[in-house]
PDB file of C-alpha atoms in Angstrom:
ATOM      1  CA  MET Y   1     183.991 166.152 182.864  1.00 97.00           C
ATOM      2  CA  LYS Y   2     184.255 163.495 180.075  1.00 98.00           C
ATOM      3  CA  LEU Y   3     181.258 161.253 179.608  1.00 98.00           C
ATOM      4  CA  ALA Y   4     180.656 158.408 177.554  1.00 98.00           C
ATOM      5  CA  PHE Y   5     177.221 156.935 176.261  1.00 98.00           C
ATOM      6  CA  ILE Y   6     176.639 153.478 175.070  1.00 98.00           C
ATOM      7  CA  ILE Y   7     173.621 154.013 172.893  1.00 98.00           C
ATOM      8  CA  ASP Y   8     172.023 152.649 169.700  1.00 97.00           C
ATOM      9  CA  PRO Y   9     173.164 154.349 166.351  1.00 97.00           C
ATOM     10  CA  ILE Y  10     172.760 158.003 166.875  1.00 98.00           C
ATOM     11  CA  ASN Y  11     171.259 158.242 163.345  1.00 97.00           C
ATOM     12  CA  LYS Y  12     168.485 156.243 164.494  1.00 96.00           C
ATOM     13  CA  LEU Y  13     167.315 158.308 167.615  1.00 97.00           C
ATOM     14  CA  ASP Y  14     164.880 160.701 167.917  1.00 97.00           C
ATOM     15  CA  PRO Y  15     166.185 164.167 169.312  1.00 97.00           C
ATOM     16  CA  CYS Y  16     162.698 165.062 169.978  1.00 97.00           C
ATOM     17  CA  HIS Y  17     161.935 162.052 172.324  1.00 96.00           C
ATOM     18  CA  ASP Y  18     164.829 160.091 173.039  1.00 97.00           C
ATOM     19  CA  THR Y  19     166.031 160.682 176.563  1.00 98.00           C
ATOM     20  CA  SER Y  20     169.890 159.421 175.967  1.00 98.00           C
ATOM     21  CA  VAL Y  21     169.771 162.524 173.542  1.00 98.00           C
ATOM     22  CA  ALA Y  22     168.258 164.665 176.391  1.00 98.00           C
ATOM     23  CA  ILE Y  23     170.872 163.838 178.681  1.00 98.00           C
ATOM     24  CA  MET Y  24     173.932 164.125 176.297  1.00 98.00           C
ATOM     25  CA  GLU Y  25     172.152 167.434 175.013  1.00 98.00           C
ATOM     26  CA  ALA Y  26     172.503 168.595 178.759  1.00 98.00           C
ATOM     27  CA  ALA Y  27     175.938 167.555 179.232  1.00 98.00           C
ATOM     28  CA  CYS Y  28     177.057 169.780 176.238  1.00 97.00           C
ATOM     29  CA  VAL Y  29     174.937 172.631 177.580  1.00 97.00           C
ATOM     30  CA  LEU Y  30     176.664 172.317 180.810  1.00 97.00           C
ATOM     31  CA  GLY Y  31     180.004 172.456 179.044  1.00 97.00           C
ATOM     32  CA  HIS Y  32     181.098 168.725 179.399  1.00 98.00           C
ATOM     33  CA  GLU Y  33     182.823 166.423 176.752  1.00 98.00           C
ATOM     34  CA  VAL Y  34     180.308 163.768 175.319  1.00 98.00           C
ATOM     35  CA  TRP Y  35     181.504 160.732 173.897  1.00 98.00           C
ATOM     36  CA  ILE Y  36     179.581 158.084 172.229  1.00 98.00           C
ATOM     37  CA  THR Y  37     179.945 154.219 171.220  1.00 98.00           C
ATOM     38  CA  GLN Y  38     178.005 151.212 170.854  1.00 98.00           C
ATOM     39  CA  ALA Y  39     178.054 147.818 172.741  1.00 97.00           C
ATOM     40  CA  SER Y  40     179.534 145.991 169.867  1.00 97.00           C
ATOM     41  CA  GLN Y  41     182.373 148.359 170.192  1.00 98.00           C
ATOM     42  CA  LEU Y  42     183.459 147.630 173.476  1.00 98.00           C
ATOM     43  CA  SER Y  43     186.403 145.156 174.580  1.00 98.00           C
ATOM     44  CA  VAL Y  44     188.665 144.170 177.641  1.00 98.00           C
ATOM     45  CA  VAL Y  45     192.374 144.646 177.256  1.00 97.00           C
ATOM     46  CA  ASN Y  46     194.867 144.162 180.002  1.00 96.00           C
ATOM     47  CA  SER Y  47     192.057 143.608 182.187  1.00 97.00           C
ATOM     48  CA  GLN Y  48     190.329 147.064 181.618  1.00 98.00           C
ATOM     49  CA  ALA Y  49     187.176 148.127 179.683  1.00 98.00           C
ATOM     50  CA  TRP Y  50     187.863 149.798 176.208  1.00 98.00           C
ATOM     51  CA  ALA Y  51     185.666 151.167 173.532  1.00 98.00           C
ATOM     52  CA  PHE Y  52     185.784 153.079 170.007  1.00 98.00           C
ATOM     53  CA  LEU Y  53     184.394 156.487 170.985  1.00 98.00           C
ATOM     54  CA  GLN Y  54     183.368 159.438 169.237  1.00 98.00           C
ATOM     55  CA  ARG Y  55     183.247 162.851 170.506  1.00 98.00           C
ATOM     56  CA  VAL Y  56     179.669 164.193 169.544  1.00 98.00           C
ATOM     57  CA  GLU Y  57     178.382 168.043 169.713  1.00 97.00           C
ATOM     58  CA  LEU Y  58     174.700 168.522 169.826  1.00 98.00           C
ATOM     59  CA  THR Y  59     172.454 171.463 169.198  1.00 97.00           C
ATOM     60  CA  PRO Y  60     169.878 171.606 171.595  1.00 97.00           C
ATOM     61  CA  ILE Y  61     166.259 171.293 170.316  1.00 97.00           C
ATOM     62  CA  GLU Y  62     163.923 174.074 170.958  1.00 96.00           C
ATOM     63  CA  LEU Y  63     160.144 174.147 172.112  1.00 95.00           C
ATOM     64  CA  VAL Y  64     157.897 175.798 169.338  1.00 95.00           C
ATOM     65  CA  SER Y  65     154.141 176.024 169.668  1.00 92.00           C
ATOM     66  CA  ASP Y  66     154.152 173.223 172.363  1.00 91.00           C
ATOM     67  CA  ARG Y  67     156.382 170.830 170.535  1.00 94.00           C
ATOM     68  CA  TRP Y  68     159.975 169.888 170.233  1.00 97.00           C
ATOM     69  CA  VAL Y  69     161.872 170.919 166.973  1.00 97.00           C
ATOM     70  CA  ALA Y  70     165.388 169.741 166.161  1.00 97.00           C
ATOM     71  CA  ALA Y  71     167.840 171.367 163.843  1.00 96.00           C
ATOM     72  CA  ASN Y  72     168.911 169.541 160.680  1.00 95.00           C
ATOM     73  CA  PRO Y  73     171.499 168.146 161.485  1.00 96.00           C
ATOM     74  CA  TRP Y  74     171.509 168.032 165.238  1.00 98.00           C
ATOM     75  CA  TYR Y  75     174.481 166.210 165.934  1.00 98.00           C
ATOM     76  CA  GLN Y  76     178.303 166.267 164.596  1.00 97.00           C
ATOM     77  CA  LEU Y  77     180.691 163.338 165.145  1.00 97.00           C
ATOM     78  CA  GLY Y  78     184.333 163.534 165.551  1.00 96.00           C
ATOM     79  CA  GLU Y  79     187.052 160.906 164.842  1.00 95.00           C
ATOM     80  CA  SER Y  80     186.708 157.528 166.309  1.00 96.00           C
ATOM     81  CA  ILE Y  81     189.595 156.472 169.129  1.00 97.00           C
ATOM     82  CA  ASN Y  82     190.174 153.525 171.000  1.00 98.00           C
ATOM     83  CA  CYS Y  83     190.251 154.447 174.556  1.00 96.00           C
ATOM     84  CA  CYS Y  84     190.136 153.180 178.016  1.00 98.00           C
ATOM     85  CA  LEU Y  85     186.942 153.738 179.605  1.00 98.00           C
ATOM     86  CA  GLU Y  86     188.599 154.545 183.027  1.00 97.00           C
ATOM     87  CA  THR Y  87     189.386 157.842 181.487  1.00 97.00           C
ATOM     88  CA  MET Y  88     186.158 158.929 181.740  1.00 98.00           C
ATOM     89  CA  ASP Y  89     184.231 160.535 184.518  1.00 98.00           C
ATOM     90  CA  ALA Y  90     180.942 158.484 183.883  1.00 98.00           C
ATOM     91  CA  VAL Y  91     179.656 155.880 181.525  1.00 98.00           C
ATOM     92  CA  PHE Y  92     176.152 155.639 180.759  1.00 98.00           C
ATOM     93  CA  MET Y  93     174.638 152.299 179.349  1.00 98.00           C
ATOM     94  CA  ARG Y  94     171.782 153.212 177.521  1.00 97.00           C
ATOM     95  CA  THR Y  95     171.113 150.591 175.104  1.00 95.00           C
ATOM     96  CA  ASP Y  96     167.808 149.621 174.368  1.00 93.00           C
ATOM     97  CA  PRO Y  97     166.751 146.034 175.000  1.00 89.00           C
ATOM     98  CA  PRO Y  98     166.313 143.100 174.489  1.00 87.00           C
ATOM     99  CA  VAL Y  99     168.691 142.051 177.161  1.00 88.00           C
ATOM    100  CA  ASP Y 100     169.887 139.393 174.837  1.00 90.00           C
ATOM    101  CA  THR Y 101     173.308 137.671 174.820  1.00 93.00           C
ATOM    102  CA  ALA Y 102     175.258 140.608 173.423  1.00 94.00           C
ATOM    103  CA  TYR Y 103     173.712 143.175 175.781  1.00 94.00           C
ATOM    104  CA  LEU Y 104     174.697 140.465 178.853  1.00 95.00           C
ATOM    105  CA  TYR Y 105     178.060 140.376 177.462  1.00 97.00           C
ATOM    106  CA  ALA Y 106     178.498 144.190 177.388  1.00 97.00           C
ATOM    107  CA  THR Y 107     177.598 144.456 180.836  1.00 97.00           C
ATOM    108  CA  TYR Y 108     180.402 141.691 181.609  1.00 98.00           C
ATOM    109  CA  ILE Y 109     182.850 144.129 179.922  1.00 98.00           C
ATOM    110  CA  LEU Y 110     181.758 147.212 181.858  1.00 98.00           C
ATOM    111  CA  ASP Y 111     182.465 145.233 185.166  1.00 98.00           C
ATOM    112  CA  TYR Y 112     185.881 145.909 183.992  1.00 98.00           C
ATOM    113  CA  ILE Y 113     185.853 149.421 185.058  1.00 98.00           C
ATOM    114  CA  ASP Y 114     187.027 150.452 188.403  1.00 97.00           C
ATOM    115  CA  GLN Y 115     184.199 152.761 189.567  1.00 94.00           C
ATOM    116  CA  ASN Y 116     186.267 154.167 192.023  1.00 94.00           C
ATOM    117  CA  LYS Y 117     187.574 155.868 189.157  1.00 96.00           C
ATOM    118  CA  THR Y 118     184.582 156.042 186.846  1.00 97.00           C
ATOM    119  CA  LEU Y 119     180.860 156.093 187.578  1.00 97.00           C
ATOM    120  CA  VAL Y 120     178.702 153.717 185.631  1.00 98.00           C
ATOM    121  CA  VAL Y 121     174.991 154.422 185.064  1.00 97.00           C
ATOM    122  CA  ASN Y 122     173.336 151.912 185.615  1.00 96.00           C
ATOM    123  CA  ASN Y 123     175.642 149.485 187.574  1.00 97.00           C
ATOM    124  CA  PRO Y 124     176.261 146.609 185.173  1.00 97.00           C
ATOM    125  CA  SER Y 125     175.513 143.866 187.849  1.00 96.00           C
ATOM    126  CA  GLY Y 126     172.458 145.766 188.685  1.00 96.00           C
ATOM    127  CA  ILE Y 127     171.324 145.550 185.207  1.00 96.00           C
ATOM    128  CA  ARG Y 128     171.781 141.944 185.178  1.00 94.00           C
ATOM    129  CA  SER Y 129     169.792 141.264 188.324  1.00 91.00           C
ATOM    130  CA  ALA Y 130     167.214 143.467 187.374  1.00 94.00           C
ATOM    131  CA  ASN Y 131     164.931 142.153 184.585  1.00 92.00           C
ATOM    132  CA  GLU Y 132     162.507 144.813 184.069  1.00 88.00           C
ATOM    133  CA  LYS Y 133     159.796 142.577 184.666  1.00 91.00           C
ATOM    134  CA  MET Y 134     160.953 140.315 187.375  1.00 94.00           C
ATOM    135  CA  TYR Y 135     162.612 142.923 189.400  1.00 95.00           C
ATOM    136  CA  ALA Y 136     159.191 144.279 190.752  1.00 95.00           C
ATOM    137  CA  LEU Y 137     158.021 140.957 192.219  1.00 96.00           C
ATOM    138  CA  GLN Y 138     160.216 141.432 195.282  1.00 95.00           C
ATOM    139  CA  PHE Y 139     157.901 144.451 196.287  1.00 96.00           C
ATOM    140  CA  ALA Y 140     154.892 142.532 197.184  1.00 94.00           C
ATOM    141  CA  GLN Y 141     153.073 145.428 198.889  1.00 94.00           C
ATOM    142  CA  ALA Y 142     153.504 147.093 195.563  1.00 97.00           C
ATOM    143  CA  ILE Y 143     152.487 144.873 192.783  1.00 97.00           C
ATOM    144  CA  PRO Y 144     149.165 143.686 191.605  1.00 96.00           C
ATOM    145  CA  GLU Y 145     148.664 140.140 191.726  1.00 96.00           C
ATOM    146  CA  THR Y 146     151.219 138.413 189.376  1.00 97.00           C
ATOM    147  CA  ILE Y 147     152.513 134.890 188.532  1.00 97.00           C
ATOM    148  CA  VAL Y 148     155.567 133.895 186.132  1.00 97.00           C
ATOM    149  CA  THR Y 149     155.335 130.544 184.540  1.00 97.00           C
ATOM    150  CA  ALA Y 150     155.546 128.840 181.377  1.00 97.00           C
ATOM    151  CA  GLU Y 151     152.911 126.255 182.344  1.00 96.00           C
ATOM    152  CA  LYS Y 152     149.708 126.564 180.400  1.00 96.00           C
ATOM    153  CA  SER Y 153     147.214 124.952 183.148  1.00 96.00           C
ATOM    154  CA  VAL Y 154     148.865 127.407 185.566  1.00 97.00           C
ATOM    155  CA  ILE Y 155     148.170 130.335 183.556  1.00 97.00           C
ATOM    156  CA  ARG Y 156     144.466 129.223 182.524  1.00 96.00           C
ATOM    157  CA  GLN Y 157     143.794 128.749 186.213  1.00 96.00           C
ATOM    158  CA  PHE Y 158     145.039 132.181 187.014  1.00 97.00           C
ATOM    159  CA  VAL Y 159     143.304 133.672 184.143  1.00 97.00           C
ATOM    160  CA  ASP Y 160     140.098 131.815 184.718  1.00 96.00           C
ATOM    161  CA  ALA Y 161     140.095 133.108 188.569  1.00 96.00           C
ATOM    162  CA  LYS Y 162     140.629 136.786 187.761  1.00 96.00           C
ATOM    163  CA  GLY Y 163     138.389 136.955 184.710  1.00 95.00           C
ATOM    164  CA  ALA Y 164     141.056 138.726 182.557  1.00 95.00           C
ATOM    165  CA  ALA Y 165     144.719 139.115 182.744  1.00 96.00           C
ATOM    166  CA  ILE Y 166     147.714 140.612 180.901  1.00 95.00           C
ATOM    167  CA  LEU Y 167     150.480 138.460 179.517  1.00 95.00           C
ATOM    168  CA  LYS Y 168     153.884 139.912 179.222  1.00 93.00           C
ATOM    169  CA  PRO Y 169     157.444 138.334 177.574  1.00 92.00           C
ATOM    170  CA  LEU Y 170     160.071 138.878 180.295  1.00 90.00           C
ATOM    171  CA  GLY Y 171     162.527 140.114 177.904  1.00 79.00           C
ATOM    172  CA  ASN Y 172     160.826 142.588 175.584  1.00 71.00           C
ATOM    173  CA  LYS Y 173     160.554 146.745 175.562  1.00 69.00           C
ATOM    174  CA  ALA Y 174     157.858 149.059 174.490  1.00 60.00           C
ATOM    175  CA  GLY Y 175     154.885 146.939 174.771  1.00 67.00           C
ATOM    176  CA  GLU Y 176     156.114 144.297 172.475  1.00 82.00           C
ATOM    177  CA  GLY Y 177     154.309 140.988 172.763  1.00 85.00           C
ATOM    178  CA  ILE Y 178     152.017 142.364 175.389  1.00 91.00           C
ATOM    179  CA  LEU Y 179     148.613 140.224 175.090  1.00 93.00           C
ATOM    180  CA  PHE Y 180     145.238 140.642 176.845  1.00 93.00           C
ATOM    181  CA  LEU Y 181     143.920 137.231 178.274  1.00 95.00           C
ATOM    182  CA  GLN Y 182     140.247 136.766 179.082  1.00 94.00           C
ATOM    183  CA  ALA Y 183     138.488 133.945 180.717  1.00 93.00           C
ATOM    184  CA  GLY Y 184     136.906 131.821 177.950  1.00 90.00           C
ATOM    185  CA  ASP Y 185     138.910 133.012 174.772  1.00 92.00           C
ATOM    186  CA  ARG Y 186     138.991 130.430 172.131  1.00 92.00           C
ATOM    187  CA  ASN Y 187     142.610 131.559 171.116  1.00 93.00           C
ATOM    188  CA  PHE Y 188     143.813 131.139 174.819  1.00 94.00           C
ATOM    189  CA  ASN Y 189     145.828 127.978 173.796  1.00 95.00           C
ATOM    190  CA  SER Y 190     147.670 129.412 170.822  1.00 95.00           C
ATOM    191  CA  ILE Y 191     148.536 132.771 172.539  1.00 94.00           C
ATOM    192  CA  VAL Y 192     150.097 130.915 175.622  1.00 95.00           C
ATOM    193  CA  GLU Y 193     151.824 128.504 173.085  1.00 95.00           C
ATOM    194  CA  LEU Y 194     153.262 131.277 170.955  1.00 95.00           C
ATOM    195  CA  SER Y 195     154.337 133.552 173.904  1.00 94.00           C
ATOM    196  CA  THR Y 196     155.937 130.633 176.004  1.00 95.00           C
ATOM    197  CA  GLN Y 197     157.397 128.994 172.862  1.00 94.00           C
ATOM    198  CA  GLN Y 198     155.524 125.775 173.482  1.00 94.00           C
ATOM    199  CA  GLY Y 199     155.975 126.000 177.070  1.00 94.00           C
ATOM    200  CA  LYS Y 200     159.797 126.714 177.130  1.00 95.00           C
ATOM    201  CA  ILE Y 201     160.217 130.412 178.444  1.00 95.00           C
ATOM    202  CA  PRO Y 202     158.263 131.489 181.158  1.00 96.00           C
ATOM    203  CA  VAL Y 203     155.896 134.600 180.874  1.00 96.00           C
ATOM    204  CA  MET Y 204     154.680 137.199 183.208  1.00 95.00           C
ATOM    205  CA  VAL Y 205     150.955 137.288 183.794  1.00 97.00           C
ATOM    206  CA  GLN Y 206     149.085 140.017 185.839  1.00 96.00           C
ATOM    207  CA  VAL Y 207     145.535 140.567 186.900  1.00 96.00           C
ATOM    208  CA  TYR Y 208     144.175 142.894 184.410  1.00 95.00           C
ATOM    209  CA  LEU Y 209     143.744 146.472 186.112  1.00 94.00           C
ATOM    210  CA  PRO Y 210     140.853 148.324 184.599  1.00 92.00           C
ATOM    211  CA  GLU Y 211     142.587 151.653 185.854  1.00 92.00           C
ATOM    212  CA  ALA Y 212     144.562 151.120 182.768  1.00 90.00           C
ATOM    213  CA  LYS Y 213     142.045 152.791 180.717  1.00 88.00           C
ATOM    214  CA  ALA Y 214     142.877 156.062 182.695  1.00 88.00           C
ATOM    215  CA  GLY Y 215     146.425 155.747 181.781  1.00 90.00           C
ATOM    216  CA  ASP Y 216     149.875 154.080 182.433  1.00 92.00           C
ATOM    217  CA  LYS Y 217     152.149 156.533 184.770  1.00 96.00           C
ATOM    218  CA  ARG Y 218     155.818 156.512 184.025  1.00 97.00           C
ATOM    219  CA  ILE Y 219     157.742 157.801 187.084  1.00 98.00           C
ATOM    220  CA  ILE Y 220     161.420 158.799 186.706  1.00 98.00           C
ATOM    221  CA  LEU Y 221     163.710 158.225 189.720  1.00 98.00           C
ATOM    222  CA  LEU Y 222     167.121 159.677 190.120  1.00 98.00           C
ATOM    223  CA  ASN Y 223     169.067 158.040 193.072  1.00 97.00           C
ATOM    224  CA  SER Y 224     165.685 156.557 194.072  1.00 97.00           C
ATOM    225  CA  GLU Y 225     164.189 160.164 194.364  1.00 97.00           C
ATOM    226  CA  PRO Y 226     161.220 160.620 191.779  1.00 98.00           C
ATOM    227  CA  ILE Y 227     162.058 163.799 189.717  1.00 98.00           C
ATOM    228  CA  GLY Y 228     158.957 163.811 187.114  1.00 97.00           C
ATOM    229  CA  ALA Y 229     156.374 161.687 185.720  1.00 97.00           C
ATOM    230  CA  LEU Y 230     154.111 161.378 182.674  1.00 96.00           C
ATOM    231  CA  ASN Y 231     151.109 159.501 181.902  1.00 95.00           C
ATOM    232  CA  ARG Y 232     150.565 157.169 178.951  1.00 92.00           C
ATOM    233  CA  LEU Y 233     147.155 156.853 177.347  1.00 88.00           C
ATOM    234  CA  SER Y 234     146.035 154.142 174.776  1.00 75.00           C
ATOM    235  CA  THR Y 235     144.797 155.208 171.339  1.00 67.00           C
ATOM    236  CA  ALA Y 236     141.251 153.893 170.374  1.00 58.00           C
ATOM    237  CA  GLY Y 237     141.148 150.151 169.494  1.00 56.00           C
ATOM    238  CA  GLU Y 238     144.721 149.499 171.299  1.00 50.00           C
ATOM    239  CA  PHE Y 239     144.917 148.640 175.206  1.00 54.00           C
ATOM    240  CA  ARG Y 240     148.548 148.897 175.680  1.00 50.00           C
ATOM    241  CA  ASN Y 241     149.635 152.633 176.775  1.00 51.00           C
ATOM    242  CA  ASN Y 242     153.297 152.342 175.553  1.00 52.00           C
ATOM    243  CA  MET Y 243     154.570 155.518 173.568  1.00 53.00           C
ATOM    244  CA  ALA Y 244     155.874 152.911 171.261  1.00 52.00           C
ATOM    245  CA  ALA Y 245     152.726 151.463 170.408  1.00 47.00           C
ATOM    246  CA  GLY Y 246     150.777 154.803 169.527  1.00 55.00           C
ATOM    247  CA  GLY Y 247     150.057 155.895 173.052  1.00 68.00           C
ATOM    248  CA  THR Y 248     149.742 159.669 173.762  1.00 86.00           C
ATOM    249  CA  VAL Y 249     151.254 161.278 176.806  1.00 92.00           C
ATOM    250  CA  ALA Y 250     149.666 163.635 179.393  1.00 94.00           C
ATOM    251  CA  LYS Y 251     150.576 166.010 182.222  1.00 94.00           C
ATOM    252  CA  THR Y 252     149.934 164.354 185.694  1.00 95.00           C
ATOM    253  CA  GLU Y 253     151.133 164.374 189.251  1.00 95.00           C
ATOM    254  CA  ILE Y 254     153.023 161.855 191.568  1.00 96.00           C
ATOM    255  CA  THR Y 255     150.210 160.729 194.203  1.00 96.00           C
ATOM    256  CA  PRO Y 256     151.044 159.640 197.912  1.00 97.00           C
ATOM    257  CA  ARG Y 257     150.592 156.079 197.006  1.00 97.00           C
ATOM    258  CA  GLU Y 258     153.101 156.502 194.396  1.00 97.00           C
ATOM    259  CA  LEU Y 259     155.700 158.263 196.428  1.00 97.00           C
ATOM    260  CA  ASP Y 260     154.951 155.316 199.149  1.00 97.00           C
ATOM    261  CA  ILE Y 261     156.064 152.896 196.159  1.00 98.00           C
ATOM    262  CA  CYS Y 262     159.538 154.877 195.366  1.00 98.00           C
ATOM    263  CA  GLN Y 263     160.185 154.550 199.156  1.00 97.00           C
ATOM    264  CA  GLN Y 264     159.497 150.992 199.234  1.00 97.00           C
ATOM    265  CA  LEU Y 265     162.127 150.585 196.175  1.00 98.00           C
ATOM    266  CA  ALA Y 266     164.835 152.979 197.146  1.00 98.00           C
ATOM    267  CA  PRO Y 267     167.030 150.925 199.378  1.00 98.00           C
ATOM    268  CA  THR Y 268     167.073 147.939 196.811  1.00 97.00           C
ATOM    269  CA  LEU Y 269     167.638 150.586 194.065  1.00 98.00           C
ATOM    270  CA  GLN Y 270     170.693 151.956 195.933  1.00 97.00           C
ATOM    271  CA  LYS Y 271     172.055 148.708 196.986  1.00 97.00           C
ATOM    272  CA  ASP Y 272     171.931 147.546 193.101  1.00 97.00           C
ATOM    273  CA  GLY Y 273     173.482 150.602 192.053  1.00 97.00           C
ATOM    274  CA  LEU Y 274     170.545 151.510 189.708  1.00 98.00           C
ATOM    275  CA  ILE Y 275     170.610 155.423 189.576  1.00 98.00           C
ATOM    276  CA  PHE Y 276     168.416 156.451 186.749  1.00 98.00           C
ATOM    277  CA  VAL Y 277     165.158 154.268 186.561  1.00 98.00           C
ATOM    278  CA  GLY Y 278     161.585 154.472 185.271  1.00 97.00           C
ATOM    279  CA  ILE Y 279     158.962 152.806 186.943  1.00 97.00           C
ATOM    280  CA  ASP Y 280     155.573 152.266 185.457  1.00 96.00           C
ATOM    281  CA  VAL Y 281     152.493 152.333 187.990  1.00 97.00           C
ATOM    282  CA  ILE Y 282     148.744 151.602 187.046  1.00 96.00           C
ATOM    283  CA  GLY Y 283     145.950 152.373 189.514  1.00 95.00           C
ATOM    284  CA  GLY Y 284     148.544 152.369 192.161  1.00 95.00           C
ATOM    285  CA  TYR Y 285     150.287 149.359 191.747  1.00 97.00           C
ATOM    286  CA  LEU Y 286     153.594 149.076 190.408  1.00 97.00           C
ATOM    287  CA  THR Y 287     154.143 147.026 187.324  1.00 94.00           C
ATOM    288  CA  GLU Y 288     157.507 147.200 185.834  1.00 94.00           C
ATOM    289  CA  VAL Y 289     161.128 148.659 186.759  1.00 96.00           C
ATOM    290  CA  ASN Y 290     162.719 149.771 183.773  1.00 95.00           C
ATOM    291  CA  VAL Y 291     166.649 150.112 184.215  1.00 96.00           C
ATOM    292  CA  THR Y 292     168.115 149.663 180.723  1.00 95.00           C
ATOM    293  CA  SER Y 293     167.128 152.942 178.753  1.00 94.00           C
ATOM    294  CA  PRO Y 294     164.113 154.312 180.625  1.00 94.00           C
ATOM    295  CA  THR Y 295     162.711 157.167 178.638  1.00 94.00           C
ATOM    296  CA  GLY Y 296     160.005 159.964 179.318  1.00 95.00           C
ATOM    297  CA  ILE Y 297     162.066 163.176 180.211  1.00 96.00           C
ATOM    298  CA  ARG Y 298     161.498 164.986 176.624  1.00 97.00           C
ATOM    299  CA  GLU Y 299     157.568 164.759 177.491  1.00 96.00           C
ATOM    300  CA  ILE Y 300     158.199 165.618 180.978  1.00 97.00           C
ATOM    301  CA  ASP Y 301     159.998 168.535 180.312  1.00 97.00           C
ATOM    302  CA  ARG Y 302     157.726 169.602 177.561  1.00 96.00           C
ATOM    303  CA  PHE Y 303     154.636 169.689 180.460  1.00 95.00           C
ATOM    304  CA  GLU Y 304     156.461 171.059 183.254  1.00 95.00           C
ATOM    305  CA  GLY Y 305     158.903 173.422 182.032  1.00 94.00           C
ATOM    306  CA  THR Y 306     161.985 171.288 183.576  1.00 96.00           C
ATOM    307  CA  ARG Y 307     165.222 170.459 182.441  1.00 96.00           C
ATOM    308  CA  LEU Y 308     165.521 166.977 183.849  1.00 98.00           C
ATOM    309  CA  GLY Y 309     168.596 166.123 181.900  1.00 98.00           C
ATOM    310  CA  GLU Y 310     170.438 168.785 183.656  1.00 98.00           C
ATOM    311  CA  GLN Y 311     169.462 167.381 186.838  1.00 98.00           C
ATOM    312  CA  VAL Y 312     171.079 163.990 186.209  1.00 98.00           C
ATOM    313  CA  ILE Y 313     174.370 165.785 184.871  1.00 98.00           C
ATOM    314  CA  LYS Y 314     174.460 168.033 187.954  1.00 97.00           C
ATOM    315  CA  TRP Y 315     174.027 164.772 190.073  1.00 97.00           C
ATOM    316  CA  VAL Y 316     176.657 163.201 188.251  1.00 97.00           C
ATOM    317  CA  GLU Y 317     178.870 166.683 188.791  1.00 97.00           C
ATOM    318  CA  GLY Y 318     178.240 166.033 192.634  1.00 94.00           C
ATOM    319  CA  LYS Y 319     179.543 162.827 192.940  1.00 90.00           C
ATOM    320  CA  LYS Y 320     182.667 163.578 190.980  1.00 78.00           C
ATOM    321  CA  ASP Y 321     183.211 166.588 193.254  1.00 74.00           C
TER     322      ASP Y 321
END
């Protein structure tokens, strides 16, 4: 197959951590052509999506003393060519958030790929409909008590009633801008004013789950089926469990409650064309549905001895047979 990946600049990716690299590496190992581009290099010409693409060859990382080690250099790039994306068997949209204007325009361009010819992972309209915070709200039986608002008084009433809550910007990633709110905090007004840009931008506020101290579980779904999970743990002096915020990771298992959550999500994910998804679960509650560039498979592979990237590519092979 010929596979195109829309990613952030490859020289800024960590091959020992990045899930996009893991999937591209798996495609190379399985004998497929891998091409890369960036969202800014997409175009629409004659009502078709085009991109400046470069062929990339990757040297697989190796597990040495329980840690991944990459070659130096770990990738080689070919010449850039301008190519219609419908000549690819699949296109992976793997640009990191925030889902800003440039990101949204990239998804509009990807709408001009005929998905009867070329699979797009994830579906661009699905990405647009699935704000990674808001999307979870439709699964009312799975989420903790949550509000979304820009109104300071509404946030204060919620926090006073619950005692403690977590405030999340709707468009950030990797724990950026997440704040802990507590009833009676003298900084409350300033925190909310900064986060909502003086009441102009809504934020999500969720009841604080004490179980977060035991970790924040990331579960990877492929075509709505869970294929692996890891537990993320905060470091001393930090309440966020995100890896990008310095959190550590640990081996874990998927519980019956978490399997039930996956089953609750499955019909909606399939309807929206959201094939490769990472959900976050704390204490048996769904907190986020990550659809843009969910990560974690390098860590899961290290703990479980799996090759989840190859599992993803083999699933795509099956769709193209």
